[in-house]
Amino acid sequence: LSSVATMLVASVSFGESSSETSHSIFERYSRFLVQVRLLHSGSGATTSFGSGFFAAPDGRIATNYHVVAAFIEEPGIYRIEVRTADGATQAASLLAIDVINDLAILQISNFESDQIEIADENLQNGQRLYSLGNPFDLGMGIVEGTYNGVESHSFGDRIHFTGSINPGMGGGPALLPSGEVAGINVAT
């Protein structure tokens, strides 16, 4: 998954307006999205939330490390819950983390889904991307943006995505018009 964090690719198909593309991307791929919530174990109150997506058909979910960081620091105080696109909620376990690339892999049980495929294309400045996630806990949404190169002054490869990624969209996928994952949303 670290290659996912370093790669964002998109192209706009000719003959289809960008709003039509955004609509069709959202319609086809929003079912792969989840909301990741960190809950206080005692009160059940939501303490933080972010987004994620199905990265494997067996219920594995990719998200950001920072979305679940408090659980890692104090697992007795917090628990992780995932809400799928159909509104179902389920407890999630943490399988792996990559702090440097701000990635975490979660697992939910008794769930089978398709997955979003990972892109392996080279990036071109000006390519169109579509960021999906759960902005401000208002429901799933899509933001259209542009790939503008790799940040040269960052510790790891970080994509410069020109688009308005809002709080809560972290951990969601940035997609090509083909629906392949080109990267994972991370606010800086």
XYZ file of N, CA, C and O in Angstrom:
752
model
N 0.791 -1.210 0.000
C 0.000 0.000 0.000
C 0.827 1.265 0.000
O 0.304 2.311 -0.316
N 2.128 1.202 0.361
C 2.897 2.434 0.377
C 2.996 3.036 -1.013
O 3.081 4.241 -1.159
N 2.969 2.211 -2.068
C 2.976 2.764 -3.419
C 1.687 3.523 -3.705
O 1.672 4.451 -4.490
N 0.595 3.136 -3.050
C -0.662 3.846 -3.223
C -0.524 5.267 -2.701
O -1.024 6.212 -3.296
N 0.171 5.433 -1.590
C 0.320 6.752 -0.990
C 1.196 7.658 -1.840
O 1.140 8.868 -1.703
N 1.985 7.101 -2.734
C 2.898 7.908 -3.517
C 2.438 8.140 -4.942
O 3.149 8.729 -5.722
N 1.246 7.674 -5.288
C 0.857 7.715 -6.683
C -0.568 8.208 -6.875
O -1.460 7.712 -6.254
N -0.752 9.189 -7.734
C -2.084 9.668 -8.096
C -2.116 9.892 -9.604
O -1.281 10.590 -10.135
N -3.075 9.285 -10.294
C -3.155 9.403 -11.740
C -4.597 9.632 -12.150
O -5.485 9.049 -11.579
N -4.819 10.458 -13.176
C -6.170 10.613 -13.701
C -6.132 11.176 -15.107
O -5.183 11.813 -15.497
N -7.187 10.933 -15.833
C -7.375 11.547 -17.146
C -8.859 11.799 -17.318
O -9.676 11.092 -16.763
N -9.200 12.836 -18.057
C -10.604 13.148 -18.302
C -10.959 12.609 -19.671
O -10.265 12.849 -20.644
N -12.043 11.847 -19.734
C -12.461 11.325 -21.032
C -13.103 12.436 -21.834
O -13.841 13.251 -21.309
N -12.805 12.477 -23.113
C -13.373 13.491 -23.984
C -14.828 13.153 -24.260
O -15.208 12.004 -24.342
N -15.658 14.186 -24.416
C -17.063 13.965 -24.715
C -17.927 13.863 -23.467
O -19.124 13.756 -23.550
N -17.327 13.878 -22.302
C -18.092 13.814 -21.062
C -17.640 14.983 -20.198
O -16.462 15.182 -19.977
N -18.561 15.813 -19.717
C -18.185 16.954 -18.893
C -17.664 16.472 -17.549
O -17.940 15.356 -17.118
N -16.914 17.343 -16.873
C -16.343 16.943 -15.583
C -17.427 16.675 -14.548
O -17.278 15.792 -13.713
N -18.555 17.402 -14.585
C -19.619 17.130 -13.614
C -20.256 15.772 -13.882
O -20.624 15.065 -12.953
N -20.397 15.390 -15.172
C -20.903 14.058 -15.487
C -19.930 12.995 -15.015
O -20.328 11.949 -14.513
N -18.630 13.259 -15.168
C -17.616 12.316 -14.719
C -17.670 12.169 -13.204
O -17.663 11.060 -12.693
N -17.734 13.278 -12.478
C -17.826 13.215 -11.017
C -19.037 12.417 -10.584
O -18.953 11.573 -9.694
N -20.158 12.678 -11.211
C -21.387 11.964 -10.862
C -21.240 10.468 -11.126
O -21.591 9.644 -10.273
N -20.714 10.101 -12.280
C -20.594 8.677 -12.598
C -19.559 7.987 -11.714
O -19.763 6.848 -11.301
N -18.465 8.663 -11.382
C -17.466 8.092 -10.466
C -18.116 7.830 -9.115
O -17.978 6.756 -8.528
N -18.840 8.815 -8.595
C -19.479 8.656 -7.291
C -20.503 7.526 -7.322
O -20.551 6.694 -6.410
N -21.319 7.484 -8.355
C -22.339 6.442 -8.456
C -21.725 5.043 -8.494
O -22.248 4.112 -7.893
N -20.631 4.881 -9.214
C -20.017 3.558 -9.360
C -19.188 3.136 -8.159
O -19.145 1.953 -7.825
N -18.513 4.069 -7.481
C -17.504 3.669 -6.500
C -17.804 4.052 -5.051
O -17.079 3.644 -4.147
N -18.875 4.768 -4.785
C -19.185 5.132 -3.399
C -19.511 3.903 -2.554
O -19.340 3.917 -1.337
N -19.926 2.804 -3.166
C -20.241 1.585 -2.398
C -19.007 0.969 -1.751
O -19.113 0.167 -0.832
N -17.812 1.344 -2.199
C -16.575 0.829 -1.621
C -16.114 1.656 -0.416
O -15.173 1.284 0.264
N -16.759 2.787 -0.176
C -16.351 3.695 0.894
C -16.900 3.265 2.244
O -17.973 2.678 2.326
N -16.157 3.618 3.272
C -16.625 3.433 4.637
C -16.288 4.676 5.441
O -15.392 5.440 5.087
N -17.025 4.863 6.509
C -16.648 5.845 7.500
C -15.980 5.080 8.629
O -16.501 4.054 9.087
N -14.813 5.549 9.064
C -14.095 4.953 10.182
C -14.297 5.877 11.369
O -14.013 7.074 11.288
N -14.816 5.306 12.468
C -15.058 6.116 13.673
C -14.299 5.534 14.845
O -14.254 4.316 15.038
N -13.718 6.397 15.618
C -13.081 6.021 16.870
C -14.057 6.392 17.978
O -14.472 7.544 18.091
N -14.457 5.382 18.769
C -15.449 5.576 19.813
C -14.825 5.397 21.188
O -13.958 4.534 21.376
N -15.280 6.180 22.144
C -14.871 6.006 23.533
C -15.546 4.738 24.048
O -16.773 4.597 23.951
N -14.761 3.810 24.564
C -15.311 2.511 24.981
C -16.362 2.634 26.072
O -17.349 1.901 26.070
N -16.193 3.556 27.001
C -17.137 3.689 28.102
C -18.438 4.342 27.701
O -19.526 3.811 27.939
N -18.363 5.499 27.068
C -19.565 6.268 26.741
C -20.138 5.957 25.358
O -21.297 6.242 25.101
N -19.327 5.425 24.472
C -19.768 5.180 23.101
C -19.745 6.425 22.233
O -20.155 6.383 21.075
N -19.266 7.543 22.779
C -19.218 8.797 22.025
C -18.145 8.733 20.943
O -17.068 8.181 21.153
N -18.445 9.307 19.787
C -17.473 9.389 18.710
C -16.437 10.434 19.070
O -16.774 11.584 19.361
N -15.164 10.039 19.070
C -14.094 10.975 19.404
C -13.357 11.470 18.163
O -12.774 12.534 18.186
N -13.383 10.694 17.086
C -12.830 11.140 15.813
C -13.411 10.274 14.709
O -13.960 9.204 14.961
N -13.288 10.755 13.485
C -13.791 9.996 12.347
C -12.970 10.341 11.117
O -12.310 11.366 11.047
N -13.031 9.453 10.169
C -12.365 9.647 8.894
C -13.018 8.730 7.883
O -14.102 8.204 8.114
N -12.338 8.525 6.790
C -12.864 7.692 5.718
C -11.946 6.509 5.484
O -10.832 6.456 6.004
N -12.404 5.577 4.688
C -11.621 4.424 4.291
C -12.289 3.774 3.096
O -13.345 4.223 2.643
N -11.673 2.709 2.596
C -12.249 2.007 1.455
C -11.814 0.555 1.476
O -10.783 0.208 2.046
N -12.625 -0.290 0.855
C -12.317 -1.710 0.791
C -11.123 -1.929 -0.127
O -11.170 -1.620 -1.312
N -10.053 -2.464 0.451
C -8.807 -2.700 -0.276
C -8.623 -4.174 -0.603
O -7.673 -4.547 -1.278
N -9.503 -5.026 -0.098
C -9.474 -6.472 -0.372
C -10.886 -6.998 -0.203
O -11.678 -6.451 0.578
N -11.231 -8.071 -0.898
C -12.609 -8.574 -0.845
C -12.997 -9.237 0.474
O -14.164 -9.508 0.701
N -12.039 -9.470 1.362
C -12.334 -10.151 2.628
C -12.636 -9.206 3.780
O -12.629 -9.601 4.935
N -12.909 -7.944 3.490
C -13.248 -6.997 4.547
C -12.082 -6.167 5.037
O -12.220 -5.443 6.018
N -10.939 -6.227 4.381
C -9.821 -5.352 4.746
C -10.066 -3.954 4.186
O -10.489 -3.793 3.050
N -9.784 -2.971 5.018
C -10.065 -1.573 4.717
C -8.790 -0.758 4.876
O -8.085 -0.880 5.881
N -8.510 0.089 3.895
C -7.391 1.029 3.979
C -7.921 2.360 4.499
O -8.999 2.812 4.119
N -7.150 2.987 5.387
C -7.486 4.300 5.921
C -6.171 4.985 6.306
O -5.087 4.475 6.027
N -6.268 6.125 6.977
C -5.079 6.822 7.468
C -4.730 6.369 8.881
O -5.618 6.104 9.701
N -3.446 6.340 9.167
C -2.959 6.065 10.521
C -3.526 7.094 11.501
O -3.972 6.738 12.590
N -3.510 8.370 11.117
C -3.935 9.403 12.074
C -5.406 9.243 12.480
O -5.789 9.702 13.548
N -6.211 8.584 11.655
C -7.624 8.365 11.997
C -7.748 7.428 13.200
O -8.646 7.578 14.018
N -6.834 6.465 13.334
C -6.914 5.461 14.405
C -5.772 5.576 15.417
O -5.622 4.717 16.277
N -4.992 6.642 15.353
C -3.807 6.785 16.206
C -4.132 6.732 17.700
O -3.405 6.106 18.473
N -5.213 7.342 18.133
C -5.562 7.328 19.559
C -5.851 5.909 20.034
O -5.509 5.541 21.165
N -6.447 5.075 19.188
C -6.688 3.671 19.533
C -5.357 2.949 19.748
O -5.225 2.140 20.672
N -4.389 3.222 18.913
C -3.076 2.579 19.026
C -2.397 2.984 20.325
O -1.798 2.158 21.011
N -2.537 4.243 20.702
C -1.915 4.746 21.931
C -2.634 4.255 23.180
O -1.995 3.989 24.196
N -3.955 4.130 23.133
C -4.744 3.727 24.301
C -5.872 2.779 23.891
O -7.045 3.156 23.911
N -5.542 1.532 23.552
C -6.563 0.602 23.056
C -7.627 0.242 24.088
O -8.721 -0.185 23.714
N -7.352 0.425 25.359
C -8.348 0.132 26.384
C -9.417 1.199 26.495
O -10.503 0.960 27.032
N -9.143 2.379 25.976
C -10.084 3.494 26.083
C -10.934 3.643 24.833
O -12.065 4.114 24.892
N -10.401 3.241 23.690
C -11.091 3.445 22.416
C -11.368 2.131 21.703
O -10.714 1.133 21.941
N -12.348 2.195 20.802
C -12.609 1.078 19.900
C -12.884 1.655 18.518
O -13.278 2.808 18.379
N -12.656 0.828 17.497
C -12.824 1.270 16.109
C -14.110 0.667 15.557
O -14.367 -0.524 15.721
N -14.891 1.503 14.905
C -16.123 1.061 14.276
C -16.137 1.562 12.829
O -15.654 2.650 12.532
N -16.692 0.745 11.946
C -16.784 1.090 10.532
C -18.252 1.121 10.136
O -19.019 0.230 10.508
N -18.639 2.156 9.404
C -19.985 2.253 8.844
C -19.863 2.132 7.329
O -19.177 2.922 6.695
N -20.517 1.122 6.762
C -20.441 0.890 5.324
C -21.432 1.782 4.578
O -22.280 2.441 5.193
N -21.342 1.781 3.269
C -22.188 2.643 2.438
C -23.675 2.372 2.626
O -24.497 3.270 2.469
N -24.038 1.137 3.010
C -25.455 0.823 3.225
C -25.925 1.155 4.644
O -27.051 0.866 5.009
N -25.062 1.771 5.452
C -25.433 2.195 6.803
C -25.163 1.182 7.891
O -25.365 1.466 9.075
N -24.712 -0.012 7.544
C -24.401 -1.032 8.554
C -23.134 -0.642 9.307
O -22.197 -0.100 8.726
N -23.128 -0.909 10.608
C -21.934 -0.638 11.412
C -21.380 -1.951 11.948
O -22.133 -2.897 12.205
N -20.075 -1.962 12.125
C -19.411 -3.166 12.604
C -18.095 -2.784 13.275
O -17.417 -1.858 12.832
N -17.737 -3.514 14.319
C -16.443 -3.315 14.969
C -15.341 -3.709 13.997
O -15.492 -4.631 13.199
N -14.231 -2.995 14.069
C -13.085 -3.283 13.204
C -11.859 -3.526 14.064
O -11.709 -2.942 15.140
N -11.001 -4.397 13.582
C -9.721 -4.614 14.250
C -8.620 -3.992 13.396
O -8.764 -3.822 12.184
N -7.534 -3.670 14.051
C -6.391 -3.066 13.385
C -5.416 -4.166 12.985
O -4.984 -4.949 13.829
N -5.076 -4.250 11.701
C -4.155 -5.274 11.216
C -2.731 -4.768 11.063
O -1.783 -5.484 11.367
N -2.561 -3.559 10.538
C -1.223 -3.056 10.249
C -1.237 -1.536 10.182
O -2.284 -0.930 9.906
N -0.067 -0.946 10.422
C 0.079 0.504 10.296
C 1.393 0.822 9.576
O 2.341 0.034 9.597
N 1.414 1.976 8.955
C 2.610 2.560 8.351
C 2.573 4.034 8.729
O 1.904 4.837 8.078
N 3.258 4.377 9.823
C 3.204 5.722 10.365
C 3.779 6.728 9.375
O 3.213 7.805 9.176
N 4.887 6.396 8.734
C 5.551 7.333 7.820
C 4.633 7.729 6.672
O 4.577 8.890 6.285
N 3.893 6.790 6.123
C 2.994 7.081 5.009
C 1.554 7.316 5.442
O 0.662 7.399 4.599
N 1.309 7.407 6.764
C -0.014 7.688 7.316
C -1.062 6.689 6.837
O -2.154 7.057 6.416
N -0.714 5.403 6.895
C -1.626 4.348 6.452
C -1.959 3.395 7.586
O -1.129 3.140 8.459
N -3.157 2.855 7.557
C -3.572 1.799 8.477
C -4.470 0.842 7.708
O -5.222 1.255 6.816
N -4.390 -0.441 8.061
C -5.257 -1.459 7.480
C -6.120 -2.022 8.596
O -5.621 -2.474 9.622
N -7.433 -1.968 8.381
C -8.407 -2.482 9.334
C -9.029 -3.745 8.759
O -8.937 -4.009 7.564
N -9.722 -4.477 9.626
C -10.415 -5.694 9.189
C -11.778 -5.727 9.854
O -11.893 -5.501 11.060
N -12.811 -5.979 9.059
C -14.110 -6.282 9.640
C -14.414 -7.733 9.300
O -13.944 -8.259 8.300
N -15.178 -8.385 10.161
C -15.453 -9.807 9.958
C -16.791 -10.009 9.264
O -17.624 -9.105 9.211
N -16.974 -11.213 8.778
C -18.238 -11.601 8.154
C -18.706 -10.604 7.099
O -19.874 -10.232 7.051
N -17.777 -10.163 6.292
C -18.132 -9.207 5.257
C -17.329 -9.503 4.012
O -16.129 -9.669 4.064
N -18.024 -9.585 2.914
C -17.352 -9.764 1.634
C -17.796 -8.649 0.708
O -18.971 -8.318 0.638
N -16.845 -8.060 0.028
C -17.127 -6.971 -0.890
C -16.147 -7.063 -2.044
O -15.116 -7.712 -1.941
N -16.483 -6.381 -3.103
C -15.480 -6.162 -4.127
C -14.461 -5.195 -3.538
O -14.636 -4.704 -2.426
N -13.467 -4.911 -4.310
C -12.476 -3.942 -3.861
C -12.194 -2.979 -4.994
O -12.467 -3.272 -6.150
N -11.653 -1.844 -4.653
C -11.196 -0.904 -5.666
C -9.789 -1.336 -6.049
O -8.952 -1.614 -5.195
N -9.525 -1.392 -7.329
C -8.207 -1.798 -7.816
C -7.200 -0.657 -7.654
O -7.565 0.518 -7.698
N -5.936 -1.009 -7.491
C -4.854 -0.045 -7.345
C -4.271 0.262 -8.727
O -3.968 -0.647 -9.491
N -4.088 1.540 -9.012
C -3.530 1.962 -10.297
C -2.021 1.801 -10.294
O -1.369 1.892 -9.250
N -1.460 1.557 -11.468
C -0.003 1.506 -11.580
C 0.499 2.350 -12.748
O 1.521 2.083 -13.337
N -0.251 3.394 -13.053
C 0.104 4.286 -14.148
C 1.069 5.371 -13.674
O 1.110 5.698 -12.501
N 1.817 5.946 -14.624
C 2.658 7.106 -14.328
C 1.789 8.357 -14.335
O 0.833 8.461 -15.094
N 2.141 9.287 -13.503
C 1.362 10.511 -13.363
C 1.801 11.572 -14.351
O 2.972 11.668 -14.683
N 0.834 12.376 -14.770
C 1.105 13.512 -15.641
C 0.474 14.743 -15.013
O -0.692 14.706 -14.608
N 1.235 15.825 -14.909
C 0.668 17.064 -14.366
C -0.588 17.448 -15.127
O -0.644 17.329 -16.349
N -1.591 17.868 -14.397
C -2.850 18.294 -14.977
C -3.884 17.194 -15.111
O -5.010 17.474 -15.520
N -3.544 15.968 -14.742
C -4.527 14.882 -14.841
C -5.610 15.058 -13.790
O -5.359 15.507 -12.674
N -6.814 14.682 -14.124
C -7.972 14.806 -13.253
C -8.009 13.657 -12.254
O -7.733 12.514 -12.599
N -8.350 13.969 -11.006
C -8.512 12.992 -9.931
C -9.833 13.255 -9.229
O -10.341 14.368 -9.236
N -10.342 12.229 -8.561
C -11.606 12.334 -7.842
C -11.400 11.785 -6.432
O -11.153 10.609 -6.250
N -11.497 12.666 -5.455
C -11.293 12.301 -4.059
C -12.646 12.009 -3.425
O -13.552 12.839 -3.481
N -12.771 10.817 -2.820
C -14.016 10.430 -2.166
C -13.800 10.341 -0.662
O -12.709 9.960 -0.207
N -14.816 10.666 0.094
C -14.716 10.576 1.548
C -15.960 11.120 2.217
O -16.971 11.385 1.572
N -15.857 11.307 3.529
C -16.973 11.716 4.371
C -16.661 13.075 5.003
O -16.288 13.149 6.162
N -16.814 14.174 4.247
C -16.445 15.481 4.773
C -17.342 15.934 5.919
O -18.561 15.860 5.828
N -16.694 16.366 6.993
C -17.389 16.946 8.152
C -18.481 16.040 8.709
O -19.430 16.529 9.308
N -18.395 14.734 8.484
C -19.394 13.776 8.973
C -20.781 14.084 8.409
O -21.798 13.843 9.043
N -20.830 14.598 7.185
C -22.097 14.955 6.550
C -22.610 13.901 5.591
O -23.665 14.057 4.996
N -21.857 12.833 5.392
C -22.206 11.819 4.411
C -21.134 11.769 3.338
O -20.309 12.663 3.220
N -21.153 10.725 2.557
C -20.115 10.546 1.556
C -20.244 11.576 0.446
O -21.342 11.936 0.043
N -19.091 12.039 -0.020
C -19.065 13.043 -1.071
C -17.866 12.849 -1.975
O -17.001 11.994 -1.730
N -17.801 13.657 -3.013
C -16.719 13.588 -3.985
C -16.204 14.991 -4.261
O -16.975 15.954 -4.290
N -14.883 15.098 -4.427
C -14.237 16.355 -4.770
C -13.373 16.100 -5.992
O -12.554 15.190 -6.007
N -13.566 16.918 -7.002
C -12.766 16.818 -8.217
C -11.523 17.676 -8.046
O -11.576 18.765 -7.478
N -10.389 17.179 -8.510
C -9.144 17.921 -8.396
C -8.165 17.547 -9.487
O -8.502 16.827 -10.420
N -6.955 18.045 -9.328
C -5.927 17.875 -10.337
C -4.628 17.417 -9.697
O -4.269 17.872 -8.613
N -3.921 16.534 -10.374
C -2.581 16.114 -9.964
C -1.595 17.179 -10.421
O -1.594 17.583 -11.576
N -0.743 17.645 -9.496
C 0.221 18.698 -9.806
C 1.633 18.334 -9.387
O 2.390 19.179 -8.935
N 2.001 17.088 -9.501
C 3.371 16.664 -9.228
C 3.552 16.118 -7.819
O 2.624 16.036 -7.023
N 4.799 15.756 -7.544
C 5.182 15.210 -6.245
C 5.898 16.301 -5.470
O 6.755 17.013 -6.012
N 5.540 16.460 -4.199
C 6.207 17.453 -3.351
C 7.665 17.080 -3.198
O 7.994 15.970 -2.789
N 8.541 18.002 -3.512
C 9.973 17.703 -3.497
C 10.599 17.852 -2.113
O 11.672 17.334 -1.876
N 9.953 18.533 -1.183
C 10.544 18.790 0.134
C 9.922 17.956 1.236
O 9.953 18.323 2.398
N 9.368 16.816 0.891
C 8.732 15.976 1.889
C 9.581 14.734 2.120
O 10.349 14.313 1.259
N 9.473 14.154 3.316
C 10.262 12.969 3.685
C 9.965 11.804 2.754
O 10.849 11.117 2.294
N 8.710 11.575 2.468
C 8.293 10.533 1.534
C 7.628 11.184 0.341
O 7.367 12.384 0.341
N 7.379 10.425 -0.678
C 6.685 10.970 -1.846
C 5.263 11.349 -1.467
O 4.506 10.527 -0.963
N 4.933 12.590 -1.709
C 3.590 13.093 -1.435
C 3.085 13.793 -2.682
O 3.761 14.636 -3.249
N 1.891 13.463 -3.067
C 1.270 14.035 -4.249
C 0.682 15.394 -3.916
O 0.056 15.573 -2.877
N 0.859 16.332 -4.828
C 0.195 17.629 -4.690
C -1.124 17.537 -5.447
O -1.146 17.592 -6.671
N -2.211 17.365 -4.719
C -3.564 17.284 -5.258
C -4.216 18.639 -5.067
O -4.320 19.132 -3.953
N -4.613 19.262 -6.155
C -5.303 20.537 -6.064
C -6.790 20.256 -6.058
O -7.381 19.925 -7.078
N -7.368 20.345 -4.896
C -8.788 20.107 -4.686
C -9.070 20.362 -3.217
O -8.153 20.410 -2.399
N -10.292 20.530 -2.861
C -10.671 20.875 -1.502
C -11.007 19.627 -0.687
O -12.154 19.216 -0.613
N -9.985 19.023 -0.092
C -10.218 17.868 0.781
C -10.532 18.404 2.176
O -9.732 19.112 2.766
N -11.693 18.054 2.677
C -12.161 18.570 3.959
C -11.921 17.574 5.081
O -11.731 16.380 4.824
N -11.945 18.046 6.350
C -11.806 17.128 7.476
C -12.825 15.994 7.380
O -13.995 16.216 7.055
N -12.363 14.784 7.628
C -13.205 13.600 7.535
C -12.993 12.831 6.242
O -13.385 11.686 6.131
N -12.358 13.469 5.249
C -12.093 12.784 3.975
C -10.780 12.017 4.012
O -10.495 11.227 3.124
N -9.964 12.261 5.063
C -8.705 11.548 5.206
C -8.944 10.049 5.267
O -9.823 9.583 5.970
N -8.160 9.292 4.506
C -8.306 7.847 4.455
C -9.128 7.370 3.274
O -9.099 6.201 2.927
N -9.862 8.283 2.647
C -10.636 7.924 1.463
C -9.736 7.824 0.246
O -8.604 8.297 0.244
N -10.234 7.230 -0.822
C -9.411 7.059 -2.021
C -9.451 8.270 -2.939
O -10.448 8.987 -3.005
N -8.356 8.491 -3.648
C -8.317 9.411 -4.778
C -8.316 8.522 -6.012
O -7.450 7.653 -6.155
N -9.299 8.695 -6.861
C -9.523 7.777 -7.971
C -9.250 8.413 -9.326
O -9.460 9.606 -9.524
N -8.858 7.557 -10.249
C -8.802 7.900 -11.654
C -10.212 7.824 -12.220
O -11.081 7.179 -11.628
N -10.468 8.392 -13.372
C -11.779 8.213 -13.988
C -12.114 6.737 -14.221
O -13.278 6.366 -14.252
N -11.101 5.884 -14.330
C -11.322 4.452 -14.510
C -11.772 3.775 -13.223
O -12.180 2.618 -13.237
N -11.686 4.491 -12.092
C -12.079 3.934 -10.808
C -10.948 3.287 -10.045
O -11.159 2.776 -8.944
N -9.748 3.305 -10.567
C -8.601 2.737 -9.857
C -8.088 3.726 -8.818
O -8.136 4.937 -9.027
N -7.585 3.198 -7.704
C -7.040 4.039 -6.647
C -5.675 4.545 -7.068
O -4.776 3.772 -7.392
N -5.545 5.872 -7.067
C -4.271 6.490 -7.390
C -3.560 6.965 -6.122
O -2.368 7.192 -6.142
N -4.278 7.094 -5.018
C -3.698 7.528 -3.756
C -4.734 7.539 -2.659
O -5.914 7.253 -2.887
N -4.283 7.854 -1.469
C -5.169 7.947 -0.302
C -5.121 9.374 0.209
O -4.043 9.959 0.364
N -6.299 9.945 0.466
C -6.390 11.324 0.937
C -5.675 11.499 2.259
O -5.908 10.739 3.207
N -4.843 12.521 2.327
C -4.185 12.922 3.570
C -4.121 14.443 3.569
O -3.602 15.031 2.633
N -4.661 15.052 4.584
C -4.547 16.497 4.702
C -3.225 16.838 5.374
O -2.756 16.094 6.231
N -2.608 17.933 4.979
C -1.352 18.354 5.610
C -1.493 19.710 6.203
O -2.369 20.460 5.837
